[in-house]
Amino acid sequence: MEKKDARNIKKYIVLTYTIFWLLLGLTGYMIFLKVPLYTQVIIKNVCAWSPTFVILIMFKKLYPDITFKEYIKLHFMKKINPMVFLVSFLLQAFIIVIAVLSFFTINNRPLDTMTFISISNIIPFIIIDLTAGVLGEELGWRGYALNILQNKYIPLMASLIVGLIWGFWHLPLMILSGYSGLELVYYIIAFMVTVISLSIIITFFYNKSKNILIAMWIHFWFNFLLKIVIIDLLPLLIYISFGYLILAIFVVILYKNEMLEFNAQVQQNLA
């Protein structure tokens, strides 16, 4: 990584955090004013776009030799094996099923008391999830930050760094989650473990496809599957954190050549 790239990524992270927190403050003010619910949802989703907003703001500095159209084409036009979409979905679905079953078993709750989201809420949730973190974050976290970091670090280390940046970016949301005391501590730990593990998994699939769509796909299912069964988020997140951590460890062990070695072919991606 050149010194210029190191300076740029630091500026990118600071600006992304700053814009997100400012937009989050504006969101809180809008909620205080009791604006209509749909307006609140839109403003909340706009907050999640701060990683992409900063790409747009800094684009000429980050990528002086290409146009934004070329940048988009490089990130979205490469072919992805359909099996990559299927496998990544099934792995996440398996984790959520095991997590939910574990919750009901450990808490001695009959499975017939399980409550699912209503059919009428599925489409709104899909739209909200797609237009928030899925479309708003990945051009920044994976499209820019991960690629730049993989110029200097092996994929695993780059994943850990992106995971930490990505996770702590959510810190205001954790604080505003409604949890306090030890519950808040457990929530932050579970969230960070999950996000860092997810970052490793996304890196593995992204490096195989070189297409940001796979990162968006995995990100979407992570967010959406959390909403399928109506359960208190904290215990569910704790169980899920173990699932994603185990999966991330298996990925590193089974594909150590791809995750633990500096691969020159990976660096051919836009960075």
Short mmCIF file of C-alpha atoms in Angstrom, two decimals:
data_model
loop_
_atom_site.label_atom_id
_atom_site.label_comp_id
_atom_site.label_asym_id
_atom_site.label_seq_id
_atom_site.Cartn_x
_atom_site.Cartn_y
_atom_site.Cartn_z
CA MET A 1 0.00 0.00 0.00
CA GLU A 2 1.44 3.35 -1.03
CA LYS A 3 1.61 6.25 1.43
CA LYS A 4 -1.01 8.07 -0.61
CA ASP A 5 -3.39 5.11 -0.27
CA ALA A 6 -2.72 4.92 3.47
CA ARG A 7 -3.58 8.61 3.88
CA ASN A 8 -6.66 8.29 1.72
CA ILE A 9 -8.13 5.34 3.57
CA LYS A 10 -7.66 7.12 6.91
CA LYS A 11 -9.47 10.17 5.51
CA TYR A 12 -12.14 7.90 4.08
CA ILE A 13 -12.80 6.21 7.44
CA VAL A 14 -12.90 9.49 9.38
CA LEU A 15 -15.24 11.13 6.87
CA THR A 16 -17.50 8.07 6.70
CA TYR A 17 -17.84 7.96 10.49
CA THR A 18 -18.41 11.72 10.67
CA ILE A 19 -21.12 11.83 7.99
CA PHE A 20 -22.87 8.79 9.44
CA TRP A 21 -22.97 10.21 12.95
CA LEU A 22 -24.15 13.62 11.69
CA LEU A 23 -26.93 11.98 9.66
CA LEU A 24 -27.83 9.85 12.65
CA GLY A 25 -28.12 12.99 14.77
CA LEU A 26 -30.42 14.48 12.13
CA THR A 27 -32.48 11.29 12.22
CA GLY A 28 -32.85 11.58 15.97
CA TYR A 29 -34.00 15.16 15.60
CA MET A 30 -36.59 14.13 12.99
CA ILE A 31 -37.88 11.45 15.36
CA PHE A 32 -38.06 14.05 18.14
CA LEU A 33 -40.16 16.24 15.83
CA LYS A 34 -42.45 13.23 15.26
CA VAL A 35 -42.25 13.38 11.48
CA PRO A 36 -44.27 10.68 9.64
CA LEU A 37 -42.97 7.13 10.03
CA TYR A 38 -42.14 6.73 6.33
CA THR A 39 -39.97 9.87 6.54
CA GLN A 40 -38.14 8.42 9.53
CA VAL A 41 -37.47 5.19 7.62
CA ILE A 42 -36.12 7.10 4.61
CA ILE A 43 -33.81 9.21 6.77
CA LYS A 44 -32.56 6.13 8.63
CA ASN A 45 -31.77 4.44 5.31
CA VAL A 46 -29.95 7.53 4.05
CA CYS A 47 -27.63 7.25 7.09
CA ALA A 48 -26.47 3.84 5.87
CA TRP A 49 -25.28 5.38 2.60
CA SER A 50 -22.43 7.32 4.20
CA PRO A 51 -19.74 4.84 2.97
CA THR A 52 -20.95 5.42 -0.61
CA PHE A 53 -21.41 9.17 -0.14
CA VAL A 54 -17.74 9.42 0.83
CA ILE A 55 -16.72 7.38 -2.23
CA LEU A 56 -18.52 9.98 -4.34
CA ILE A 57 -16.98 12.89 -2.43
CA MET A 58 -13.43 11.52 -2.62
CA PHE A 59 -13.70 9.68 -5.92
CA LYS A 60 -11.23 11.78 -7.95
CA LYS A 61 -8.69 11.49 -5.16
CA LEU A 62 -9.20 7.76 -4.66
CA TYR A 63 -9.40 6.85 -8.35
CA PRO A 64 -7.81 9.63 -10.44
CA ASP A 65 -7.34 7.43 -13.53
CA ILE A 66 -10.88 6.15 -14.11
CA THR A 67 -14.41 7.50 -14.36
CA PHE A 68 -17.17 6.59 -11.93
CA LYS A 69 -18.93 4.69 -14.72
CA GLU A 70 -15.82 2.57 -15.23
CA TYR A 71 -15.58 2.04 -11.47
CA ILE A 72 -19.16 0.73 -11.34
CA LYS A 73 -18.60 -1.48 -14.37
CA LEU A 74 -15.48 -3.03 -12.86
CA HIS A 75 -17.35 -3.87 -9.66
CA PHE A 76 -20.61 -5.19 -11.10
CA MET A 77 -19.94 -6.66 -14.54
CA LYS A 78 -17.85 -9.73 -13.67
CA LYS A 79 -19.70 -13.02 -13.87
CA ILE A 80 -20.61 -14.91 -10.70
CA ASN A 81 -21.21 -18.65 -10.57
CA PRO A 82 -24.87 -19.09 -9.50
CA MET A 83 -23.71 -21.72 -7.01
CA VAL A 84 -21.90 -18.98 -5.09
CA PHE A 85 -25.23 -17.25 -4.46
CA LEU A 86 -26.88 -20.52 -3.45
CA VAL A 87 -24.11 -21.75 -1.15
CA SER A 88 -23.67 -18.42 0.63
CA PHE A 89 -27.44 -18.22 1.21
CA LEU A 90 -27.76 -21.80 2.48
CA LEU A 91 -24.88 -21.32 4.93
CA GLN A 92 -26.55 -18.25 6.44
CA ALA A 93 -29.98 -19.91 6.47
CA PHE A 94 -28.45 -22.89 8.30
CA ILE A 95 -26.93 -20.58 10.93
CA ILE A 96 -30.24 -18.79 11.59
CA VAL A 97 -32.16 -22.09 11.83
CA ILE A 98 -29.69 -23.54 14.33
CA ALA A 99 -29.65 -20.27 16.30
CA VAL A 100 -33.46 -20.13 16.54
CA LEU A 101 -33.76 -23.80 17.48
CA SER A 102 -31.04 -23.33 20.11
CA PHE A 103 -32.91 -20.36 21.56
CA PHE A 104 -36.15 -22.31 21.91
CA THR A 105 -34.43 -25.44 23.25
CA ILE A 106 -32.24 -23.70 25.83
CA ASN A 107 -35.14 -21.56 27.05
CA ASN A 108 -37.54 -24.57 27.19
CA ARG A 109 -39.98 -22.95 24.80
CA PRO A 110 -42.23 -25.17 22.66
CA LEU A 111 -41.53 -24.83 18.95
CA ASP A 112 -45.23 -24.32 18.29
CA THR A 113 -44.98 -20.94 20.07
CA MET A 114 -42.58 -19.67 17.41
CA THR A 115 -43.87 -16.50 15.75
CA PHE A 116 -42.88 -15.39 12.27
CA ILE A 117 -43.14 -12.02 10.59
CA SER A 118 -46.40 -11.52 8.73
CA ILE A 119 -46.50 -12.01 4.98
CA SER A 120 -47.54 -8.38 4.56
CA ASN A 121 -44.24 -7.27 6.16
CA ILE A 122 -41.95 -9.30 3.91
CA ILE A 123 -41.91 -6.90 0.94
CA PRO A 124 -41.46 -3.75 3.10
CA PHE A 125 -38.59 -5.42 4.99
CA ILE A 126 -36.94 -6.45 1.73
CA ILE A 127 -37.20 -2.92 0.35
CA ILE A 128 -35.90 -1.37 3.58
CA ASP A 129 -32.97 -3.80 3.83
CA LEU A 130 -32.02 -3.41 0.17
CA THR A 131 -32.10 0.39 0.22
CA ALA A 132 -30.15 0.67 3.47
CA GLY A 133 -26.92 -1.16 4.28
CA VAL A 134 -26.98 -3.54 1.33
CA LEU A 135 -26.85 -0.92 -1.43
CA GLY A 136 -25.49 1.89 0.71
CA GLU A 137 -22.44 0.33 2.35
CA GLU A 138 -20.77 -2.28 0.18
CA LEU A 139 -19.20 -0.01 -2.44
CA GLY A 140 -17.32 1.53 0.47
CA TRP A 141 -16.47 -1.36 2.77
CA ARG A 142 -15.68 -3.99 0.16
CA GLY A 143 -15.43 -2.03 -3.10
CA TYR A 144 -12.89 0.40 -1.69
CA ALA A 145 -11.58 -0.40 1.81
CA LEU A 146 -11.15 -4.17 1.42
CA ASN A 147 -9.44 -3.84 -1.96
CA ILE A 148 -7.02 -1.20 -0.73
CA LEU A 149 -6.16 -3.17 2.41
CA GLN A 150 -5.55 -6.34 0.39
CA ASN A 151 -2.77 -4.50 -1.40
CA LYS A 152 -0.84 -4.66 1.87
CA TYR A 153 -2.35 -7.45 3.96
CA ILE A 154 -3.37 -11.06 3.44
CA PRO A 155 -7.15 -11.49 2.95
CA LEU A 156 -7.73 -12.61 6.55
CA MET A 157 -6.01 -9.58 8.04
CA ALA A 158 -7.75 -7.22 5.60
CA SER A 159 -11.07 -8.83 6.59
CA LEU A 160 -10.39 -8.33 10.29
CA ILE A 161 -9.52 -4.66 9.78
CA VAL A 162 -12.60 -4.01 7.64
CA GLY A 163 -14.72 -5.93 10.15
CA LEU A 164 -13.51 -3.76 13.02
CA ILE A 165 -14.07 -0.55 11.06
CA TRP A 166 -17.48 -1.74 9.88
CA GLY A 167 -18.49 -2.93 13.34
CA PHE A 168 -17.50 0.15 15.32
CA TRP A 169 -19.13 2.34 12.67
CA HIS A 170 -22.38 0.94 14.12
CA LEU A 171 -21.44 1.95 17.68
CA PRO A 172 -24.06 4.74 17.98
CA LEU A 173 -26.74 2.25 16.91
CA MET A 174 -25.54 -0.19 19.56
CA ILE A 175 -25.72 2.50 22.23
CA LEU A 176 -29.22 3.44 21.04
CA SER A 177 -30.34 -0.21 20.89
CA GLY A 178 -32.27 0.06 24.15
CA TYR A 179 -29.92 -2.24 26.05
CA SER A 180 -27.94 -1.00 29.05
CA GLY A 181 -25.45 -2.29 31.59
CA LEU A 182 -24.25 -5.85 31.05
CA GLU A 183 -26.84 -6.42 28.35
CA LEU A 184 -25.32 -3.61 26.31
CA VAL A 185 -21.84 -5.11 26.80
CA TYR A 186 -23.09 -8.52 25.65
CA TYR A 187 -24.83 -6.91 22.70
CA ILE A 188 -21.70 -5.05 21.57
CA ILE A 189 -19.52 -8.16 21.93
CA ALA A 190 -21.99 -10.38 20.05
CA PHE A 191 -22.45 -7.77 17.33
CA MET A 192 -18.71 -7.27 16.83
CA VAL A 193 -17.99 -11.01 16.74
CA THR A 194 -20.76 -11.49 14.19
CA VAL A 195 -19.74 -8.58 11.96
CA ILE A 196 -16.03 -9.46 11.98
CA SER A 197 -16.85 -13.10 11.20
CA LEU A 198 -19.21 -11.99 8.45
CA SER A 199 -16.46 -9.76 7.06
CA ILE A 200 -14.19 -12.81 6.70
CA ILE A 201 -16.95 -14.77 4.94
CA ILE A 202 -17.77 -11.90 2.57
CA THR A 203 -14.08 -11.48 1.72
CA PHE A 204 -13.79 -15.16 0.82
CA PHE A 205 -16.75 -15.09 -1.56
CA TYR A 206 -15.94 -11.62 -2.91
CA ASN A 207 -12.37 -12.59 -3.80
CA LYS A 208 -13.70 -15.57 -5.74
CA SER A 209 -16.15 -13.55 -7.80
CA LYS A 210 -14.60 -10.04 -7.90
CA ASN A 211 -18.18 -8.74 -8.10
CA ILE A 212 -19.63 -6.52 -5.35
CA LEU A 213 -23.05 -8.10 -5.89
CA ILE A 214 -22.01 -11.14 -3.85
CA ALA A 215 -21.10 -8.89 -0.91
CA MET A 216 -24.49 -7.19 -1.20
CA TRP A 217 -26.21 -10.58 -1.44
CA ILE A 218 -24.60 -11.91 1.74
CA HIS A 219 -25.17 -8.61 3.56
CA PHE A 220 -28.86 -8.65 2.58
CA TRP A 221 -29.53 -12.16 3.83
CA PHE A 222 -27.73 -11.46 7.09
CA ASN A 223 -30.02 -8.49 7.76
CA PHE A 224 -33.23 -10.07 6.47
CA LEU A 225 -32.92 -13.48 8.14
CA LEU A 226 -32.65 -11.80 11.53
CA LYS A 227 -36.23 -10.59 11.07
CA ILE A 228 -37.88 -13.87 10.01
CA VAL A 229 -38.63 -15.10 13.53
CA ILE A 230 -39.84 -12.65 16.16
CA ILE A 231 -37.36 -13.05 19.02
CA ASP A 232 -35.56 -10.61 21.30
CA LEU A 233 -32.50 -9.54 19.30
CA LEU A 234 -29.86 -9.97 22.02
CA PRO A 235 -30.11 -13.74 22.63
CA LEU A 236 -30.60 -14.36 18.92
CA LEU A 237 -27.49 -12.32 18.10
CA ILE A 238 -25.47 -14.21 20.71
CA TYR A 239 -26.40 -17.57 19.18
CA ILE A 240 -25.81 -16.28 15.66
CA SER A 241 -22.40 -14.90 16.62
CA PHE A 242 -21.24 -18.43 17.47
CA GLY A 243 -22.54 -19.70 14.13
CA TYR A 244 -20.81 -17.04 12.04
CA LEU A 245 -17.60 -17.36 14.06
CA ILE A 246 -17.50 -21.14 13.51
CA LEU A 247 -18.20 -20.67 9.79
CA ALA A 248 -15.46 -18.04 9.49
CA ILE A 249 -12.97 -20.35 11.24
CA PHE A 250 -13.88 -23.21 8.89
CA VAL A 251 -13.42 -20.92 5.87
CA VAL A 252 -9.94 -19.93 7.04
CA ILE A 253 -8.94 -23.52 7.82
CA LEU A 254 -10.36 -25.10 4.67
CA TYR A 255 -9.16 -22.34 2.36
CA LYS A 256 -5.97 -21.26 4.11
CA ASN A 257 -4.12 -20.77 0.84
CA GLU A 258 -6.70 -18.18 -0.20
CA MET A 259 -7.10 -16.52 3.18
CA LEU A 260 -3.63 -16.68 4.72
CA GLU A 261 -1.42 -15.93 1.74
CA PHE A 262 -0.85 -12.72 -0.17
CA ASN A 263 -2.35 -13.62 -3.54
CA ALA A 264 -1.23 -11.44 -6.44
CA GLN A 265 -4.27 -12.46 -8.47
CA VAL A 266 -6.58 -10.97 -5.85
CA GLN A 267 -4.80 -7.65 -6.18
CA GLN A 268 -5.84 -7.42 -9.82
CA ASN A 269 -9.23 -6.33 -8.53
CA LEU A 270 -9.83 -2.59 -8.48
CA ALA A 271 -7.78 -1.06 -5.67
#
